[in-house]
């Protein structure tokens, strides 16, 4: 029998566990997570109004409920107070790190730290009820917001900013975030890309959704679209469809609406400007296409007023103490999923997901990624299986002072979230802080 630990219960962790149990009847998998709740970014990254994507939790659940898989929540690996990587390695025949990309990329421009300027990740964590997220008063006094970046996360946060109470109430958004978003006085969001429409990273389905939001008008400046020399006919399908949607919107006559989303292009952020100690505007330099997909500065600037700035310029992996790390890519160096220490595969250590390949791709991209890693692991299995490991790693974890939240504990959290929703006259409503989550998990 081969005992494998998978660190991280998001899509990459669950797909890794699934591939392991499907391909080898002798493998037993423990899926560890630092949170008492499973599903990673499906629970704490997918926007609450994207119920269809969230329903993927159903298939991840099937994996975690498999008889040869155990969920061990509330187990931090590495870092202060966490279980050291070397200790964990000694408890299992193999460990697969599926820890994602836990932080955000920085802009590196003056004013980035001003009150009122947040990473999109912080905002997403707040409306997703992540227990580490703070209610930072994101929307206090905000009339206009700027979202920097034109990827799918930028689209998510833009959409969430303009959604009304009627649309959010049926979702599992925590009550405090729902109340704040419902009461917000925000009337305009400008989402800005430093390059052109043909280089935008959002997918067409997500882009189109912005055009159907109740009470919200989407505008695109035809002059900014015209700057792009790209012939849409020559573009790959995704960018071509994006440009077509944007051109349609640019050609539409303006209609009055309570809220407006402006999609902007060829604007590179150079500074966040303050007023009264808070962010008041973003200074952008206008850029021009360089003919090769990049842009050059023009020396012309535009200040866009904003009392809230969300920097949505991508996620970034963080180093895990005891494991190698490539700071340039924010990933753990690997060959076909085998962790490389000084360029040599380290026996029994593997990676999958964003910490392996960087923060790109949709949830489904994690399937082939996990499969590749599992192929490597199972090829190594005969040698790995010879190691002496404890009969039950959970006993060893308890002896090391770690008290994992079991699957039953998670089910108790689910019940508590359903009960909270019922009390509020809503469906399931997420619990948003550590004490409440852990308290619920301990209810027998
Ligand atoms: P992303 O797709 O990499 O987009 C990042 C955006 O930030 C790009 O527009 C990029 O522009 C811009 N950017 C980077 N550095 C910048 C800088 N210094 N100044 C100005 N702009 C800068 O990242 P993401 O939106 O965080 O998404 C991460 C992954 O999750 C993606 O694969 C995404 O598709 C996925 N996701 C999917 C969904 C969904 O399917 N519904 C939802 C959320 C996330 P450049 O292109 O010029 O670098």
JSON list of N, CA and C and ligand atoms in Angstrom, two decimals, residues 41 45-47 50 53 105-109 148-156 159 192-195 199-203 205-206 267-269 293 312-315 354 359-363, ligand 1:
[
{"chain": "A", "resi": 41, "resn": "UNK", "atom": "N", "xyz": [-9.64, 27.46, -4.25]},
{"chain": "A", "resi": 41, "resn": "UNK", "atom": "CA", "xyz": [-10.17, 28.62, -4.99]},
{"chain": "A", "resi": 41, "resn": "UNK", "atom": "C", "xyz": [-11.59, 28.40, -5.51]},
{"chain": "A", "resi": 45, "resn": "UNK", "atom": "N", "xyz": [-12.35, 31.60, -4.38]},
{"chain": "A", "resi": 45, "resn": "UNK", "atom": "CA", "xyz": [-11.90, 32.42, -5.51]},
{"chain": "A", "resi": 45, "resn": "UNK", "atom": "C", "xyz": [-12.99, 32.61, -6.55]},
{"chain": "A", "resi": 46, "resn": "UNK", "atom": "N", "xyz": [-13.73, 31.55, -6.85]},
{"chain": "A", "resi": 46, "resn": "UNK", "atom": "CA", "xyz": [-14.82, 31.67, -7.83]},
{"chain": "A", "resi": 46, "resn": "UNK", "atom": "C", "xyz": [-15.89, 32.60, -7.23]},
{"chain": "A", "resi": 47, "resn": "UNK", "atom": "N", "xyz": [-16.31, 33.57, -8.02]},
{"chain": "A", "resi": 47, "resn": "UNK", "atom": "CA", "xyz": [-17.26, 34.58, -7.51]},
{"chain": "A", "resi": 47, "resn": "UNK", "atom": "C", "xyz": [-18.58, 33.92, -7.11]},
{"chain": "A", "resi": 50, "resn": "UNK", "atom": "N", "xyz": [-21.21, 33.03, -9.66]},
{"chain": "A", "resi": 50, "resn": "UNK", "atom": "CA", "xyz": [-20.89, 32.03, -10.69]},
{"chain": "A", "resi": 50, "resn": "UNK", "atom": "C", "xyz": [-21.25, 30.65, -10.17]},
{"chain": "A", "resi": 53, "resn": "UNK", "atom": "N", "xyz": [-20.00, 27.38, -11.99]},
{"chain": "A", "resi": 53, "resn": "UNK", "atom": "CA", "xyz": [-18.60, 26.96, -11.75]},
{"chain": "A", "resi": 53, "resn": "UNK", "atom": "C", "xyz": [-18.49, 26.42, -10.32]},
{"chain": "A", "resi": 105, "resn": "UNK", "atom": "N", "xyz": [0.47, 39.63, -7.50]},
{"chain": "A", "resi": 105, "resn": "UNK", "atom": "CA", "xyz": [1.61, 40.34, -8.09]},
{"chain": "A", "resi": 105, "resn": "UNK", "atom": "C", "xyz": [1.53, 41.81, -7.71]},
{"chain": "A", "resi": 106, "resn": "UNK", "atom": "N", "xyz": [2.67, 42.46, -7.64]},
{"chain": "A", "resi": 106, "resn": "UNK", "atom": "CA", "xyz": [2.71, 43.87, -7.28]},
{"chain": "A", "resi": 106, "resn": "UNK", "atom": "C", "xyz": [2.86, 44.72, -8.54]},
{"chain": "A", "resi": 107, "resn": "UNK", "atom": "N", "xyz": [2.37, 45.96, -8.45]},
{"chain": "A", "resi": 107, "resn": "UNK", "atom": "CA", "xyz": [2.56, 46.88, -9.57]},
{"chain": "A", "resi": 107, "resn": "UNK", "atom": "C", "xyz": [3.93, 47.55, -9.49]},
{"chain": "A", "resi": 108, "resn": "UNK", "atom": "N", "xyz": [4.39, 47.79, -8.24]},
{"chain": "A", "resi": 108, "resn": "UNK", "atom": "CA", "xyz": [5.68, 48.46, -8.06]},
{"chain": "A", "resi": 108, "resn": "UNK", "atom": "C", "xyz": [5.64, 49.92, -8.48]},
{"chain": "A", "resi": 109, "resn": "UNK", "atom": "N", "xyz": [4.52, 50.60, -8.19]},
{"chain": "A", "resi": 109, "resn": "UNK", "atom": "CA", "xyz": [4.44, 52.03, -8.54]},
{"chain": "A", "resi": 109, "resn": "UNK", "atom": "C", "xyz": [4.14, 52.84, -7.28]},
{"chain": "A", "resi": 148, "resn": "UNK", "atom": "N", "xyz": [-7.42, 47.66, -12.16]},
{"chain": "A", "resi": 148, "resn": "UNK", "atom": "CA", "xyz": [-6.24, 47.63, -13.04]},
{"chain": "A", "resi": 148, "resn": "UNK", "atom": "C", "xyz": [-6.00, 46.19, -13.49]},
{"chain": "A", "resi": 149, "resn": "UNK", "atom": "N", "xyz": [-5.96, 45.99, -14.81]},
{"chain": "A", "resi": 149, "resn": "UNK", "atom": "CA", "xyz": [-5.79, 44.65, -15.37]},
{"chain": "A", "resi": 149, "resn": "UNK", "atom": "C", "xyz": [-7.04, 44.23, -16.11]},
{"chain": "A", "resi": 150, "resn": "UNK", "atom": "N", "xyz": [-6.86, 43.40, -17.13]},
{"chain": "A", "resi": 150, "resn": "UNK", "atom": "CA", "xyz": [-8.02, 42.94, -17.92]},
{"chain": "A", "resi": 150, "resn": "UNK", "atom": "C", "xyz": [-8.00, 41.41, -18.08]},
{"chain": "A", "resi": 151, "resn": "UNK", "atom": "N", "xyz": [-7.89, 40.72, -16.94]},
{"chain": "A", "resi": 151, "resn": "UNK", "atom": "CA", "xyz": [-8.01, 39.27, -16.91]},
{"chain": "A", "resi": 151, "resn": "UNK", "atom": "C", "xyz": [-9.38, 38.89, -16.34]},
{"chain": "A", "resi": 152, "resn": "UNK", "atom": "N", "xyz": [-9.60, 37.59, -16.13]},
{"chain": "A", "resi": 152, "resn": "UNK", "atom": "CA", "xyz": [-10.90, 37.14, -15.63]},
{"chain": "A", "resi": 152, "resn": "UNK", "atom": "C", "xyz": [-11.16, 37.57, -14.19]},
{"chain": "A", "resi": 153, "resn": "UNK", "atom": "N", "xyz": [-10.08, 37.72, -13.39]},
{"chain": "A", "resi": 153, "resn": "UNK", "atom": "CA", "xyz": [-10.30, 38.20, -12.02]},
{"chain": "A", "resi": 153, "resn": "UNK", "atom": "C", "xyz": [-10.78, 39.65, -12.06]},
{"chain": "A", "resi": 154, "resn": "UNK", "atom": "N", "xyz": [-10.19, 40.45, -12.95]},
{"chain": "A", "resi": 154, "resn": "UNK", "atom": "CA", "xyz": [-10.64, 41.84, -13.10]},
{"chain": "A", "resi": 154, "resn": "UNK", "atom": "C", "xyz": [-12.13, 41.88, -13.47]},
{"chain": "A", "resi": 155, "resn": "UNK", "atom": "N", "xyz": [-12.53, 40.98, -14.36]},
{"chain": "A", "resi": 155, "resn": "UNK", "atom": "CA", "xyz": [-13.95, 40.94, -14.75]},
{"chain": "A", "resi": 155, "resn": "UNK", "atom": "C", "xyz": [-14.81, 40.54, -13.55]},
{"chain": "A", "resi": 156, "resn": "UNK", "atom": "N", "xyz": [-14.34, 39.55, -12.78]},
{"chain": "A", "resi": 156, "resn": "UNK", "atom": "CA", "xyz": [-15.10, 39.11, -11.58]},
{"chain": "A", "resi": 156, "resn": "UNK", "atom": "C", "xyz": [-15.32, 40.27, -10.62]},
{"chain": "A", "resi": 159, "resn": "UNK", "atom": "N", "xyz": [-17.66, 42.96, -11.97]},
{"chain": "A", "resi": 159, "resn": "UNK", "atom": "CA", "xyz": [-19.06, 42.52, -11.95]},
{"chain": "A", "resi": 159, "resn": "UNK", "atom": "C", "xyz": [-19.62, 42.54, -10.53]},
{"chain": "A", "resi": 192, "resn": "UNK", "atom": "N", "xyz": [-9.04, 48.84, -16.65]},
{"chain": "A", "resi": 192, "resn": "UNK", "atom": "CA", "xyz": [-8.06, 49.34, -17.61]},
{"chain": "A", "resi": 192, "resn": "UNK", "atom": "C", "xyz": [-6.96, 48.32, -17.91]},
{"chain": "A", "resi": 193, "resn": "UNK", "atom": "N", "xyz": [-6.68, 48.17, -19.21]},
{"chain": "A", "resi": 193, "resn": "UNK", "atom": "CA", "xyz": [-5.58, 47.31, -19.67]},
{"chain": "A", "resi": 193, "resn": "UNK", "atom": "C", "xyz": [-4.43, 48.15, -20.18]},
{"chain": "A", "resi": 194, "resn": "UNK", "atom": "N", "xyz": [-3.20, 47.66, -19.92]},
{"chain": "A", "resi": 194, "resn": "UNK", "atom": "CA", "xyz": [-2.05, 48.44, -20.40]},
{"chain": "A", "resi": 194, "resn": "UNK", "atom": "C", "xyz": [-1.80, 48.21, -21.88]},
{"chain": "A", "resi": 195, "resn": "UNK", "atom": "N", "xyz": [-2.33, 47.09, -22.40]},
{"chain": "A", "resi": 195, "resn": "UNK", "atom": "CA", "xyz": [-2.19, 46.82, -23.83]},
{"chain": "A", "resi": 195, "resn": "UNK", "atom": "C", "xyz": [-3.56, 46.94, -24.50]},
{"chain": "A", "resi": 199, "resn": "UNK", "atom": "N", "xyz": [-5.10, 41.92, -26.80]},
{"chain": "A", "resi": 199, "resn": "UNK", "atom": "CA", "xyz": [-4.19, 41.26, -25.84]},
{"chain": "A", "resi": 199, "resn": "UNK", "atom": "C", "xyz": [-4.86, 41.03, -24.48]},
{"chain": "A", "resi": 200, "resn": "UNK", "atom": "N", "xyz": [-6.13, 41.41, -24.36]},
{"chain": "A", "resi": 200, "resn": "UNK", "atom": "CA", "xyz": [-6.82, 41.24, -23.07]},
{"chain": "A", "resi": 200, "resn": "UNK", "atom": "C", "xyz": [-6.84, 39.76, -22.70]},
{"chain": "A", "resi": 201, "resn": "UNK", "atom": "N", "xyz": [-6.76, 39.47, -21.40]},
{"chain": "A", "resi": 201, "resn": "UNK", "atom": "CA", "xyz": [-6.67, 38.06, -20.97]},
{"chain": "A", "resi": 201, "resn": "UNK", "atom": "C", "xyz": [-8.02, 37.45, -20.60]},
{"chain": "A", "resi": 202, "resn": "UNK", "atom": "N", "xyz": [-9.08, 38.29, -20.53]},
{"chain": "A", "resi": 202, "resn": "UNK", "atom": "CA", "xyz": [-10.37, 37.71, -20.13]},
{"chain": "A", "resi": 202, "resn": "UNK", "atom": "C", "xyz": [-10.88, 36.79, -21.23]},
{"chain": "A", "resi": 203, "resn": "UNK", "atom": "N", "xyz": [-11.78, 35.86, -20.85]},
{"chain": "A", "resi": 203, "resn": "UNK", "atom": "CA", "xyz": [-12.39, 34.98, -21.84]},
{"chain": "A", "resi": 203, "resn": "UNK", "atom": "C", "xyz": [-13.72, 35.61, -22.28]},
{"chain": "A", "resi": 205, "resn": "UNK", "atom": "N", "xyz": [-16.75, 34.56, -22.74]},
{"chain": "A", "resi": 205, "resn": "UNK", "atom": "CA", "xyz": [-17.96, 34.28, -21.96]},
{"chain": "A", "resi": 205, "resn": "UNK", "atom": "C", "xyz": [-18.04, 35.24, -20.78]},
{"chain": "A", "resi": 206, "resn": "UNK", "atom": "N", "xyz": [-16.91, 35.40, -20.07]},
{"chain": "A", "resi": 206, "resn": "UNK", "atom": "CA", "xyz": [-16.88, 36.28, -18.90]},
{"chain": "A", "resi": 206, "resn": "UNK", "atom": "C", "xyz": [-17.08, 37.73, -19.32]},
{"chain": "A", "resi": 267, "resn": "UNK", "atom": "N", "xyz": [-3.67, 51.92, -21.40]},
{"chain": "A", "resi": 267, "resn": "UNK", "atom": "CA", "xyz": [-3.42, 52.78, -20.24]},
{"chain": "A", "resi": 267, "resn": "UNK", "atom": "C", "xyz": [-2.52, 52.02, -19.26]},
{"chain": "A", "resi": 268, "resn": "UNK", "atom": "N", "xyz": [-1.32, 52.53, -19.04]},
{"chain": "A", "resi": 268, "resn": "UNK", "atom": "CA", "xyz": [-0.38, 51.88, -18.12]},
{"chain": "A", "resi": 268, "resn": "UNK", "atom": "C", "xyz": [-0.34, 52.66, -16.81]},
{"chain": "A", "resi": 269, "resn": "UNK", "atom": "N", "xyz": [-0.64, 52.01, -15.68]},
{"chain": "A", "resi": 269, "resn": "UNK", "atom": "CA", "xyz": [-0.65, 52.76, -14.41]},
{"chain": "A", "resi": 269, "resn": "UNK", "atom": "C", "xyz": [0.77, 53.17, -14.03]},
{"chain": "A", "resi": 293, "resn": "UNK", "atom": "N", "xyz": [2.58, 43.08, -30.32]},
{"chain": "A", "resi": 293, "resn": "UNK", "atom": "CA", "xyz": [1.78, 42.63, -29.17]},
{"chain": "A", "resi": 293, "resn": "UNK", "atom": "C", "xyz": [2.11, 43.39, -27.89]},
{"chain": "A", "resi": 312, "resn": "UNK", "atom": "N", "xyz": [-5.62, 44.14, -10.19]},
{"chain": "A", "resi": 312, "resn": "UNK", "atom": "CA", "xyz": [-5.93, 42.76, -10.57]},
{"chain": "A", "resi": 312, "resn": "UNK", "atom": "C", "xyz": [-4.95, 42.31, -11.65]},
{"chain": "A", "resi": 313, "resn": "UNK", "atom": "N", "xyz": [-3.69, 42.19, -11.24]},
{"chain": "A", "resi": 313, "resn": "UNK", "atom": "CA", "xyz": [-2.63, 41.94, -12.23]},
{"chain": "A", "resi": 313, "resn": "UNK", "atom": "C", "xyz": [-2.01, 40.54, -12.09]},
{"chain": "A", "resi": 314, "resn": "UNK", "atom": "N", "xyz": [-2.78, 39.63, -11.53]},
{"chain": "A", "resi": 314, "resn": "UNK", "atom": "CA", "xyz": [-2.34, 38.24, -11.49]},
{"chain": "A", "resi": 314, "resn": "UNK", "atom": "C", "xyz": [-1.93, 37.78, -10.09]},
{"chain": "A", "resi": 315, "resn": "UNK", "atom": "N", "xyz": [-2.00, 36.47, -9.91]},
{"chain": "A", "resi": 315, "resn": "UNK", "atom": "CA", "xyz": [-1.59, 35.85, -8.64]},
{"chain": "A", "resi": 315, "resn": "UNK", "atom": "C", "xyz": [-0.10, 35.55, -8.70]},
{"chain": "A", "resi": 354, "resn": "UNK", "atom": "N", "xyz": [-1.07, 25.43, -9.79]},
{"chain": "A", "resi": 354, "resn": "UNK", "atom": "CA", "xyz": [-0.43, 26.74, -10.02]},
{"chain": "A", "resi": 354, "resn": "UNK", "atom": "C", "xyz": [0.99, 26.82, -9.45]},
{"chain": "A", "resi": 359, "resn": "UNK", "atom": "N", "xyz": [0.21, 30.79, -12.29]},
{"chain": "A", "resi": 359, "resn": "UNK", "atom": "CA", "xyz": [-1.24, 31.03, -12.15]},
{"chain": "A", "resi": 359, "resn": "UNK", "atom": "C", "xyz": [-1.95, 31.28, -13.46]},
{"chain": "A", "resi": 360, "resn": "UNK", "atom": "N", "xyz": [-2.06, 30.26, -14.29]},
{"chain": "A", "resi": 360, "resn": "UNK", "atom": "CA", "xyz": [-2.75, 30.43, -15.57]},
{"chain": "A", "resi": 360, "resn": "UNK", "atom": "C", "xyz": [-3.71, 29.26, -15.79]},
{"chain": "A", "resi": 361, "resn": "UNK", "atom": "N", "xyz": [-4.65, 29.50, -16.70]},
{"chain": "A", "resi": 361, "resn": "UNK", "atom": "CA", "xyz": [-5.57, 28.44, -17.09]},
{"chain": "A", "resi": 361, "resn": "UNK", "atom": "C", "xyz": [-6.81, 28.41, -16.22]},
{"chain": "A", "resi": 362, "resn": "UNK", "atom": "N", "xyz": [-7.81, 27.69, -16.72]},
{"chain": "A", "resi": 362, "resn": "UNK", "atom": "CA", "xyz": [-9.07, 27.56, -15.99]},
{"chain": "A", "resi": 362, "resn": "UNK", "atom": "C", "xyz": [-9.00, 26.31, -15.10]},
{"chain": "A", "resi": 363, "resn": "UNK", "atom": "N", "xyz": [-10.07, 26.07, -14.35]},
{"chain": "A", "resi": 363, "resn": "UNK", "atom": "CA", "xyz": [-10.06, 24.97, -13.37]},
{"chain": "A", "resi": 363, "resn": "UNK", "atom": "C", "xyz": [-9.69, 23.65, -14.05]},
{"chain": "B", "resi": 1, "resn": "LIG", "atom": "P1", "xyz": [-4.31, 37.16, -15.79]},
{"chain": "B", "resi": 1, "resn": "LIG", "atom": "O1", "xyz": [-5.26, 36.45, -16.66]},
{"chain": "B", "resi": 1, "resn": "LIG", "atom": "O2", "xyz": [-2.87, 36.81, -15.88]},
{"chain": "B", "resi": 1, "resn": "LIG", "atom": "O3", "xyz": [-4.49, 38.74, -16.09]},
{"chain": "B", "resi": 1, "resn": "LIG", "atom": "C1", "xyz": [-3.65, 39.68, -15.49]},
{"chain": "B", "resi": 1, "resn": "LIG", "atom": "C2", "xyz": [-3.89, 41.06, -16.09]},
{"chain": "B", "resi": 1, "resn": "LIG", "atom": "O4", "xyz": [-3.06, 41.98, -15.39]},
{"chain": "B", "resi": 1, "resn": "LIG", "atom": "C3", "xyz": [-3.49, 41.16, -17.56]},
{"chain": "B", "resi": 1, "resn": "LIG", "atom": "O5", "xyz": [-4.41, 42.01, -18.20]},
{"chain": "B", "resi": 1, "resn": "LIG", "atom": "C4", "xyz": [-2.10, 41.79, -17.49]},
{"chain": "B", "resi": 1, "resn": "LIG", "atom": "O6", "xyz": [-1.75, 42.54, -18.62]},
{"chain": "B", "resi": 1, "resn": "LIG", "atom": "C5", "xyz": [-2.30, 42.74, -16.34]},
{"chain": "B", "resi": 1, "resn": "LIG", "atom": "N1", "xyz": [-1.03, 43.16, -15.75]},
{"chain": "B", "resi": 1, "resn": "LIG", "atom": "C6", "xyz": [-0.01, 42.39, -15.27]},
{"chain": "B", "resi": 1, "resn": "LIG", "atom": "N2", "xyz": [0.97, 43.17, -14.77]},
{"chain": "B", "resi": 1, "resn": "LIG", "atom": "C7", "xyz": [0.56, 44.45, -14.94]},
{"chain": "B", "resi": 1, "resn": "LIG", "atom": "C8", "xyz": [1.13, 45.71, -14.62]},
{"chain": "B", "resi": 1, "resn": "LIG", "atom": "N3", "xyz": [2.32, 45.80, -14.04]},
{"chain": "B", "resi": 1, "resn": "LIG", "atom": "N4", "xyz": [0.44, 46.83, -14.95]},
{"chain": "B", "resi": 1, "resn": "LIG", "atom": "C9", "xyz": [-0.77, 46.74, -15.54]},
{"chain": "B", "resi": 1, "resn": "LIG", "atom": "N5", "xyz": [-1.37, 45.59, -15.87]},
{"chain": "B", "resi": 1, "resn": "LIG", "atom": "C10", "xyz": [-0.70, 44.46, -15.57]},
{"chain": "B", "resi": 1, "resn": "LIG", "atom": "O7", "xyz": [-4.64, 36.99, -14.25]},
{"chain": "B", "resi": 1, "resn": "LIG", "atom": "P2", "xyz": [-6.02, 36.87, -13.42]},
{"chain": "B", "resi": 1, "resn": "LIG", "atom": "O8", "xyz": [-7.10, 37.72, -13.98]},
{"chain": "B", "resi": 1, "resn": "LIG", "atom": "O9", "xyz": [-5.60, 37.06, -12.02]},
{"chain": "B", "resi": 1, "resn": "LIG", "atom": "O10", "xyz": [-6.45, 35.35, -13.63]},
{"chain": "B", "resi": 1, "resn": "LIG", "atom": "C11", "xyz": [-5.61, 34.25, -13.19]},
{"chain": "B", "resi": 1, "resn": "LIG", "atom": "C12", "xyz": [-6.10, 32.96, -13.82]},
{"chain": "B", "resi": 1, "resn": "LIG", "atom": "O11", "xyz": [-7.34, 32.57, -13.24]},
{"chain": "B", "resi": 1, "resn": "LIG", "atom": "C13", "xyz": [-6.34, 33.10, -15.32]},
{"chain": "B", "resi": 1, "resn": "LIG", "atom": "O12", "xyz": [-5.92, 31.92, -15.96]},
{"chain": "B", "resi": 1, "resn": "LIG", "atom": "C14", "xyz": [-7.84, 33.25, -15.40]},
{"chain": "B", "resi": 1, "resn": "LIG", "atom": "O13", "xyz": [-8.41, 32.88, -16.63]},
{"chain": "B", "resi": 1, "resn": "LIG", "atom": "C15", "xyz": [-8.30, 32.36, -14.26]},
{"chain": "B", "resi": 1, "resn": "LIG", "atom": "N6", "xyz": [-9.65, 32.75, -13.81]},
{"chain": "B", "resi": 1, "resn": "LIG", "atom": "C16", "xyz": [-10.71, 32.24, -14.50]},
{"chain": "B", "resi": 1, "resn": "LIG", "atom": "C17", "xyz": [-11.98, 32.62, -14.16]},
{"chain": "B", "resi": 1, "resn": "LIG", "atom": "C18", "xyz": [-13.16, 32.06, -14.94]},
{"chain": "B", "resi": 1, "resn": "LIG", "atom": "O14", "xyz": [-12.95, 31.15, -15.72]},
{"chain": "B", "resi": 1, "resn": "LIG", "atom": "N7", "xyz": [-14.35, 32.57, -14.75]},
{"chain": "B", "resi": 1, "resn": "LIG", "atom": "C19", "xyz": [-12.21, 33.56, -13.13]},
{"chain": "B", "resi": 1, "resn": "LIG", "atom": "C20", "xyz": [-11.11, 34.08, -12.46]},
{"chain": "B", "resi": 1, "resn": "LIG", "atom": "C21", "xyz": [-9.82, 33.66, -12.82]},
{"chain": "B", "resi": 1, "resn": "LIG", "atom": "P3", "xyz": [-0.67, 41.96, -19.66]},
{"chain": "B", "resi": 1, "resn": "LIG", "atom": "O15", "xyz": [-1.40, 40.92, -20.45]},
{"chain": "B", "resi": 1, "resn": "LIG", "atom": "O16", "xyz": [-0.29, 43.16, -20.45]},
{"chain": "B", "resi": 1, "resn": "LIG", "atom": "O17", "xyz": [0.46, 41.37, -18.85]}
]
